[in-house]
Amino acid sequence: MFGSPLRILVIGSVTIDNIAVVGTQDIDRVTLHNGEKSYLLLEQGRKVDAENISNHVGGGAANVAVSIVRQGFDTDILALVGDDHNGETIRQKLSYEGVGLDHFITDPHLGTGSSILIYSHDQNAAIFTNRGANTYLAPYLDKVDFSDYYLVYIGCLSGSSHQCFPQIVRKAKAAGCYVATNPGIDQLTDHIDKFISVAHQIDYLSLNKGETIALLTQLTMNKQHASDIRLTHLTGAKVIPPLLESGLHVGERTLPLRHAISTIHHLGPAYFSLTDAMDGAYLFDGKTLLYCPSVEITPWGTAGAGDAFASTIVAQLISGYGPERALFAATQNAA
């Protein structure tokens, strides 16, 4: 079904990612007793040996746009860079991958976003980021004709661009677009009212475990239809999905997984996915909660895996495939 004429617009951030891989023996890690958070310890004044340092084009919008293009779709990107070497590097990479650049903006008064990622231990990166031009999307939204697109994918928005989220969703829906989004933590906490105001117009919402917990802390639990949610294990295995057994720790509460899913679905998204790193992923279609375990690999890194996952889910769904195939394909692509 891929190779269809459906046009897609991806909106969000692009960056140059500088990645340092540090051996576990060269950097200490502290994990809290509940296992929910861990910290890499950098000693002040000490030079730390890195096994490798490299730089790459990244950012949620770039990751998603390239992923969807590689799946056969005509895809444009709305993103901002500065008039600098990093901005030109991103432009060239996106052009090489076949991403449409009609809405790729170079602003001579801004700097291109960049990040420093430190990989060690379980390869779940600590990330330092300077968002740069990514925070100034607002003036360019009126220049986009949303009716040109079948799908609008809204990635994580930075800085003042957070304010644009409801506007983007409403413009996209008014044009008849399918709307998919993977909001960041800030959107789900500091800007929660804006997110909730248009949540009922979202067709597909993608969150990881941390983002899910952040959103649930802002909501009143909904138990109304939780018991009606059916669980399907894609592999047919009898292993209990980890979050079904442990629930989600939200502040002082532990929410059963079905209650958490029901609460988020009650906001309005037609499809909702929850990724739990190496413990697998879940996709809810309004009736059935699907679970797929992760592919058994030794991860090189985790940054961008969520973008690969979400972009594959939505590409499969708009191609007419069912949620079972969408979840399985997305889990493979994320690996």
GROMACS .gro file of C-alpha atoms in nm:
model
  335
    1MET     CA    1   0.000   0.000   0.000
    2PHE     CA    2   0.297   0.233   0.034
    3GLY     CA    3   0.393   0.462  -0.253
    4SER     CA    4   0.051   0.628  -0.239
    5PRO     CA    5   0.003   0.996  -0.337
    6LEU     CA    6  -0.090   1.097   0.018
    7ARG     CA    7   0.100   1.411   0.120
    8ILE     CA    8   0.223   1.459   0.475
    9LEU     CA    9   0.343   1.766   0.663
   10VAL     CA   10   0.570   1.722   0.965
   11ILE     CA   11   0.601   2.016   1.206
   12GLY     CA   12   0.855   2.046   1.486
   13SER     CA   13   1.222   2.070   1.574
   14VAL     CA   14   1.543   2.001   1.384
   15THR     CA   15   1.888   1.995   1.546
   16ILE     CA   16   2.248   1.895   1.507
   17ASP     CA   17   2.308   1.621   1.764
   18ASN     CA   18   2.660   1.583   1.903
   19ILE     CA   19   2.685   1.236   2.055
   20ALA     CA   20   2.945   1.122   2.307
   21VAL     CA   21   2.962   0.752   2.390
   22VAL     CA   22   3.123   0.697   2.732
   23GLY     CA   23   3.226   0.360   2.869
   24THR     CA   24   3.045   0.246   3.183
   25GLN     CA   25   3.376   0.234   3.369
   26ASP     CA   26   3.438   0.604   3.300
   27ILE     CA   27   3.115   0.753   3.433
   28ASP     CA   28   2.916   0.671   3.746
   29ARG     CA   29   2.539   0.622   3.757
   30VAL     CA   30   2.300   0.654   4.051
   31THR     CA   31   1.954   0.492   4.035
   32LEU     CA   32   1.677   0.587   4.279
   33HIS     CA   33   1.540   0.312   4.501
   34ASN     CA   34   1.209   0.298   4.311
   35GLY     CA   35   1.391   0.241   3.984
   36GLU     CA   36   1.200   0.518   3.806
   37LYS     CA   37   1.495   0.756   3.756
   38SER     CA   38   1.871   0.730   3.724
   39TYR     CA   39   2.145   0.990   3.690
   40LEU     CA   40   2.484   1.004   3.523
   41LEU     CA   41   2.746   1.171   3.745
   42LEU     CA   42   2.997   1.407   3.585
   43GLU     CA   43   3.284   1.504   3.811
   44GLN     CA   44   3.349   1.878   3.802
   45GLY     CA   45   3.688   1.968   3.657
   46ARG     CA   46   3.759   1.618   3.527
   47LYS     CA   47   3.814   1.536   3.162
   48VAL     CA   48   3.615   1.221   3.077
   49ASP     CA   49   3.739   0.990   2.803
   50ALA     CA   50   3.479   0.914   2.536
   51GLU     CA   51   3.482   0.600   2.323
   52ASN     CA   52   3.342   0.799   2.031
   53ILE     CA   53   3.216   1.151   1.955
   54SER     CA   54   3.012   1.214   1.640
   55ASN     CA   55   2.750   1.454   1.507
   56HIS     CA   56   2.426   1.384   1.323
   57VAL     CA   57   2.114   1.555   1.194
   58GLY     CA   58   1.835   1.501   1.447
   59GLY     CA   59   1.537   1.654   1.620
   60GLY     CA   60   1.188   1.505   1.625
   61ALA     CA   61   1.064   1.663   1.302
   62ALA     CA   62   1.372   1.557   1.105
   63ASN     CA   63   1.356   1.203   1.243
   64VAL     CA   64   0.986   1.164   1.162
   65ALA     CA   65   1.003   1.326   0.819
   66VAL     CA   66   1.290   1.103   0.706
   67SER     CA   67   1.121   0.793   0.848
   68ILE     CA   68   0.795   0.864   0.666
   69VAL     CA   69   0.971   0.945   0.338
   70ARG     CA   70   1.155   0.613   0.362
   71GLN     CA   71   0.816   0.445   0.397
   72GLY     CA   72   0.712   0.581   0.058
   73PHE     CA   73   0.523   0.902   0.134
   74ASP     CA   74   0.550   1.250  -0.018
   75THR     CA   75   0.653   1.445   0.292
   76ASP     CA   76   0.725   1.813   0.363
   77ILE     CA   77   0.871   1.961   0.679
   78LEU     CA   78   0.793   2.288   0.857
   79ALA     CA   79   1.096   2.373   1.070
   80LEU     CA   80   1.339   2.660   1.132
   81VAL     CA   81   1.716   2.685   1.124
   82GLY     CA   82   1.966   2.968   1.140
   83ASP     CA   83   2.175   3.094   0.851
   84ASP     CA   84   2.478   2.895   0.962
   85HIS     CA   85   2.679   2.580   0.891
   86ASN     CA   86   2.454   2.359   1.106
   87GLY     CA   87   2.142   2.486   0.933
   88GLU     CA   88   2.290   2.413   0.590
   89THR     CA   89   2.396   2.066   0.703
   90ILE     CA   90   2.038   1.989   0.807
   91ARG     CA   91   1.899   2.126   0.481
   92GLN     CA   92   2.136   1.913   0.273
   93LYS     CA   93   2.058   1.595   0.470
   94LEU     CA   94   1.681   1.642   0.442
   95SER     CA   95   1.711   1.716   0.070
   96TYR     CA   96   1.925   1.404   0.022
   97GLU     CA   97   1.658   1.194   0.194
   98GLY     CA   98   1.385   1.338  -0.031
   99VAL     CA   99   1.202   1.552   0.227
  100GLY     CA  100   1.018   1.849   0.074
  101LEU     CA  101   1.166   2.183   0.182
  102ASP     CA  102   0.900   2.434   0.071
  103HIS     CA  103   0.835   2.517   0.438
  104PHE     CA  104   1.190   2.473   0.565
  105ILE     CA  105   1.279   2.822   0.687
  106THR     CA  106   1.622   2.981   0.727
  107ASP     CA  107   1.619   3.284   0.958
  108PRO     CA  108   1.940   3.492   0.950
  109HIS     CA  109   1.864   3.636   1.294
  110LEU     CA  110   1.850   3.300   1.474
  111GLY     CA  111   2.084   3.012   1.546
  112THR     CA  112   2.022   2.649   1.454
  113GLY     CA  113   1.919   2.419   1.738
  114SER     CA  114   2.180   2.179   1.870
  115SER     CA  115   2.214   1.908   2.134
  116ILE     CA  116   2.481   1.716   2.321
  117LEU     CA  117   2.389   1.355   2.403
  118ILE     CA  118   2.584   1.142   2.649
  119TYR     CA  119   2.540   0.766   2.608
  120SER     CA  120   2.653   0.524   2.876
  121HIS     CA  121   2.536   0.223   3.081
  122ASP     CA  122   2.197   0.125   2.930
  123GLN     CA  123   2.243   0.378   2.644
  124ASN     CA  124   1.949   0.594   2.753
  125ALA     CA  125   2.105   0.929   2.670
  126ALA     CA  126   2.134   1.234   2.893
  127ILE     CA  127   2.067   1.528   2.661
  128PHE     CA  128   2.173   1.892   2.678
  129THR     CA  129   1.986   2.102   2.423
  130ASN     CA  130   1.985   2.454   2.285
  131ARG     CA  131   1.659   2.490   2.095
  132GLY     CA  132   1.760   2.795   1.892
  133ALA     CA  133   1.540   2.876   1.593
  134ASN     CA  134   1.298   2.592   1.681
  135THR     CA  135   1.118   2.821   1.927
  136TYR     CA  136   0.991   3.065   1.661
  137LEU     CA  137   0.744   2.871   1.443
  138ALA     CA  138   0.440   3.093   1.501
  139PRO     CA  139   0.493   3.355   1.224
  140TYR     CA  140   0.516   3.087   0.955
  141LEU     CA  141   0.196   2.891   1.019
  142ASP     CA  142  -0.023   3.126   0.814
  143LYS     CA  143   0.196   3.060   0.511
  144VAL     CA  144   0.100   2.692   0.504
  145ASP     CA  145  -0.202   2.569   0.308
  146PHE     CA  146  -0.304   2.273   0.522
  147SER     CA  147  -0.551   2.157   0.258
  148ASP     CA  148  -0.250   2.036   0.057
  149TYR     CA  149  -0.197   1.756   0.310
  150TYR     CA  150  -0.369   1.437   0.414
  151LEU     CA  151  -0.177   1.405   0.744
  152VAL     CA  152  -0.022   1.664   0.972
  153TYR     CA  153   0.227   1.524   1.223
  154ILE     CA  154   0.311   1.759   1.511
  155GLY     CA  155   0.631   1.674   1.692
  156CYS     CA  156   0.762   1.817   2.016
  157LEU     CA  157   0.737   2.198   2.008
  158SER     CA  158   0.996   2.419   2.176
  159GLY     CA  159   0.978   2.746   2.369
  160SER     CA  160   0.719   2.992   2.241
  161SER     CA  161   0.625   2.743   1.967
  162HIS     CA  162   0.430   2.560   2.242
  163GLN     CA  163   0.168   2.831   2.209
  164CYS     CA  164   0.100   2.724   1.849
  165PHE     CA  165  -0.016   2.372   1.926
  166PRO     CA  166  -0.394   2.438   1.941
  167GLN     CA  167  -0.369   2.660   1.633
  168ILE     CA  168  -0.193   2.390   1.432
  169VAL     CA  169  -0.443   2.122   1.533
  170ARG     CA  170  -0.744   2.341   1.451
  171LYS     CA  171  -0.602   2.452   1.116
  172ALA     CA  172  -0.524   2.092   1.024
  173LYS     CA  173  -0.869   1.960   1.122
  174ALA     CA  174  -1.044   2.250   0.949
  175ALA     CA  175  -0.861   2.141   0.632
  176GLY     CA  176  -0.975   1.781   0.682
  177CYS     CA  177  -0.634   1.646   0.781
  178TYR     CA  178  -0.556   1.342   0.991
  179VAL     CA  179  -0.367   1.472   1.296
  180ALA     CA  180  -0.090   1.282   1.478
  181THR     CA  181   0.127   1.415   1.757
  182ASN     CA  182   0.406   1.328   1.997
  183PRO     CA  183   0.413   1.619   2.245
  184GLY     CA  184   0.696   1.678   2.488
  185ILE     CA  185   0.692   1.688   2.867
  186ASP     CA  186   0.660   2.068   2.875
  187GLN     CA  187   0.347   2.058   2.660
  188LEU     CA  188   0.194   1.803   2.896
  189THR     CA  189   0.273   1.998   3.213
  190ASP     CA  190   0.334   2.372   3.171
  191HIS     CA  191   0.099   2.398   2.871
  192ILE     CA  192  -0.154   2.127   2.960
  193ASP     CA  193  -0.460   2.349   2.908
  194LYS     CA  194  -0.362   2.410   2.546
  195PHE     CA  195  -0.312   2.039   2.489
  196ILE     CA  196  -0.644   1.940   2.647
  197SER     CA  197  -0.833   2.208   2.452
  198VAL     CA  198  -0.774   2.020   2.125
  199ALA     CA  199  -0.712   1.664   2.246
  200HIS     CA  200  -1.052   1.557   2.109
  201GLN     CA  201  -0.932   1.648   1.758
  202ILE     CA  202  -0.621   1.428   1.771
  203ASP     CA  203  -0.638   1.109   1.567
  204TYR     CA  204  -0.317   0.952   1.699
  205LEU     CA  205  -0.131   1.037   2.020
  206SER     CA  206   0.212   0.887   2.088
  207LEU     CA  207   0.372   0.902   2.434
  208ASN     CA  208   0.649   0.721   2.614
  209LYS     CA  209   0.612   0.604   2.973
  210GLY     CA  210   0.750   0.926   3.125
  211GLU     CA  211   0.528   1.146   2.908
  212THR     CA  212   0.226   0.931   2.994
  213ILE     CA  213   0.290   0.972   3.365
  214ALA     CA  214   0.337   1.349   3.319
  215LEU     CA  215   0.001   1.372   3.143
  216LEU     CA  216  -0.179   1.156   3.400
  217THR     CA  217  -0.063   1.382   3.683
  218GLN     CA  218  -0.273   1.657   3.522
  219LEU     CA  219  -0.591   1.451   3.480
  220THR     CA  220  -0.874   1.308   3.687
  221MET     CA  221  -0.877   0.930   3.661
  222ASN     CA  222  -1.153   0.785   3.446
  223LYS     CA  223  -1.267   0.433   3.543
  224GLN     CA  224  -1.590   0.433   3.346
  225HIS     CA  225  -1.491   0.195   3.066
  226ALA     CA  226  -1.160   0.061   3.197
  227SER     CA  227  -1.297  -0.287   3.265
  228ASP     CA  228  -1.417  -0.313   2.902
  229ILE     CA  229  -1.066  -0.279   2.759
  230ARG     CA  230  -0.952  -0.607   2.605
  231LEU     CA  231  -0.582  -0.695   2.598
  232THR     CA  232  -0.421  -0.871   2.303
  233HIS     CA  233  -0.059  -0.992   2.311
  234LEU     CA  234   0.071  -0.983   1.953
  235THR     CA  235   0.312  -1.274   2.001
  236GLY     CA  236   0.050  -1.490   2.169
  237ALA     CA  237   0.287  -1.543   2.462
  238LYS     CA  238   0.151  -1.590   2.812
  239VAL     CA  239   0.399  -1.344   2.964
  240ILE     CA  240   0.214  -1.063   3.142
  241PRO     CA  241   0.298  -0.722   2.988
  242PRO     CA  242   0.509  -0.538   3.249
  243LEU     CA  243   0.283  -0.233   3.290
  244LEU     CA  244  -0.025  -0.453   3.323
  245GLU     CA  245   0.142  -0.610   3.624
  246SER     CA  246   0.300  -0.301   3.783
  247GLY     CA  247   0.064  -0.022   3.678
  248LEU     CA  248   0.191   0.335   3.641
  249HIS     CA  249   0.332   0.523   3.941
  250VAL     CA  250   0.170   0.867   3.927
  251GLY     CA  251   0.282   1.073   4.224
  252GLU     CA  252   0.171   0.885   4.535
  253ARG     CA  253  -0.073   0.669   4.338
  254THR     CA  254  -0.034   0.355   4.134
  255LEU     CA  255  -0.281   0.349   3.845
  256PRO     CA  256  -0.378   0.017   3.689
  257LEU     CA  257  -0.281   0.022   3.321
  258ARG     CA  258  -0.641  -0.007   3.199
  259HIS     CA  259  -0.746   0.293   3.411
  260ALA     CA  260  -0.456   0.497   3.275
  261ILE     CA  261  -0.543   0.405   2.915
  262SER     CA  262  -0.911   0.483   2.971
  263THR     CA  263  -0.826   0.820   3.125
  264ILE     CA  264  -0.618   0.930   2.828
  265HIS     CA  265  -0.860   0.792   2.572
  266HIS     CA  266  -1.137   0.987   2.744
  267LEU     CA  267  -0.960   1.308   2.634
  268GLY     CA  268  -1.043   1.221   2.276
  269PRO     CA  269  -0.753   1.066   2.077
  270ALA     CA  270  -0.879   0.789   1.847
  271TYR     CA  271  -0.552   0.595   1.882
  272PHE     CA  272  -0.305   0.612   2.169
  273SER     CA  273   0.033   0.440   2.193
  274LEU     CA  274   0.254   0.401   2.500
  275THR     CA  275   0.617   0.293   2.466
  276ASP     CA  276   0.802   0.143   2.762
  277ALA     CA  277   1.160   0.127   2.630
  278MET     CA  278   1.292  -0.231   2.631
  279ASP     CA  279   0.975  -0.352   2.806
  280GLY     CA  280   0.767  -0.323   2.491
  281ALA     CA  281   0.491  -0.102   2.356
  282TYR     CA  282   0.113  -0.069   2.367
  283LEU     CA  283  -0.145   0.059   2.117
  284PHE     CA  284  -0.509   0.131   2.206
  285ASP     CA  285  -0.770   0.167   1.931
  286GLY     CA  286  -1.066   0.256   2.151
  287LYS     CA  287  -1.160  -0.102   2.237
  288THR     CA  288  -0.855  -0.327   2.237
  289LEU     CA  289  -0.519  -0.269   2.404
  290LEU     CA  290  -0.248  -0.436   2.197
  291TYR     CA  291   0.091  -0.524   2.345
  292CYS     CA  292   0.411  -0.606   2.156
  293PRO     CA  293   0.739  -0.689   2.334
  294SER     CA  294   1.055  -0.515   2.221
  295VAL     CA  295   1.292  -0.676   1.978
  296GLU     CA  296   1.581  -0.833   2.169
  297ILE     CA  297   1.877  -0.619   2.069
  298THR     CA  298   2.173  -0.448   2.233
  299PRO     CA  299   2.073  -0.083   2.186
  300TRP     CA  300   2.327   0.156   2.037
  301GLY     CA  301   2.112   0.441   2.172
  302THR     CA  302   1.754   0.531   2.255
  303ALA     CA  303   1.719   0.888   2.120
  304GLY     CA  304   1.496   0.887   1.813
  305ALA     CA  305   1.349   0.543   1.878
  306GLY     CA  306   1.017   0.701   1.975
  307ASP     CA  307   1.013   0.901   1.651
  308ALA     CA  308   1.076   0.586   1.448
  309PHE     CA  309   0.799   0.411   1.639
  310ALA     CA  310   0.532   0.680   1.610
  311SER     CA  311   0.604   0.761   1.246
  312THR     CA  312   0.564   0.394   1.154
  313ILE     CA  313   0.237   0.357   1.347
  314VAL     CA  314   0.077   0.652   1.169
  315ALA     CA  315   0.216   0.556   0.827
  316GLN     CA  316   0.069   0.209   0.862
  317LEU     CA  317  -0.270   0.337   0.982
  318ILE     CA  318  -0.321   0.590   0.700
  319SER     CA  319  -0.217   0.319   0.453
  320GLY     CA  320  -0.518   0.117   0.564
  321TYR     CA  321  -0.343  -0.145   0.772
  322GLY     CA  322  -0.487  -0.256   1.105
  323PRO     CA  323  -0.348  -0.165   1.448
  324GLU     CA  324  -0.190  -0.510   1.494
  325ARG     CA  325   0.034  -0.471   1.190
  326ALA     CA  326   0.099  -0.105   1.275
  327LEU     CA  327   0.225  -0.191   1.625
  328PHE     CA  328   0.437  -0.482   1.509
  329ALA     CA  329   0.600  -0.279   1.228
  330ALA     CA  330   0.661   0.017   1.458
  331THR     CA  331   0.832  -0.202   1.718
  332GLN     CA  332   1.060  -0.344   1.451
  333ASN     CA  333   1.147   0.001   1.313
  334ALA     CA  334   1.218   0.142   1.659
  335ALA     CA  335   1.461  -0.144   1.721
   0.00000   0.00000   0.00000
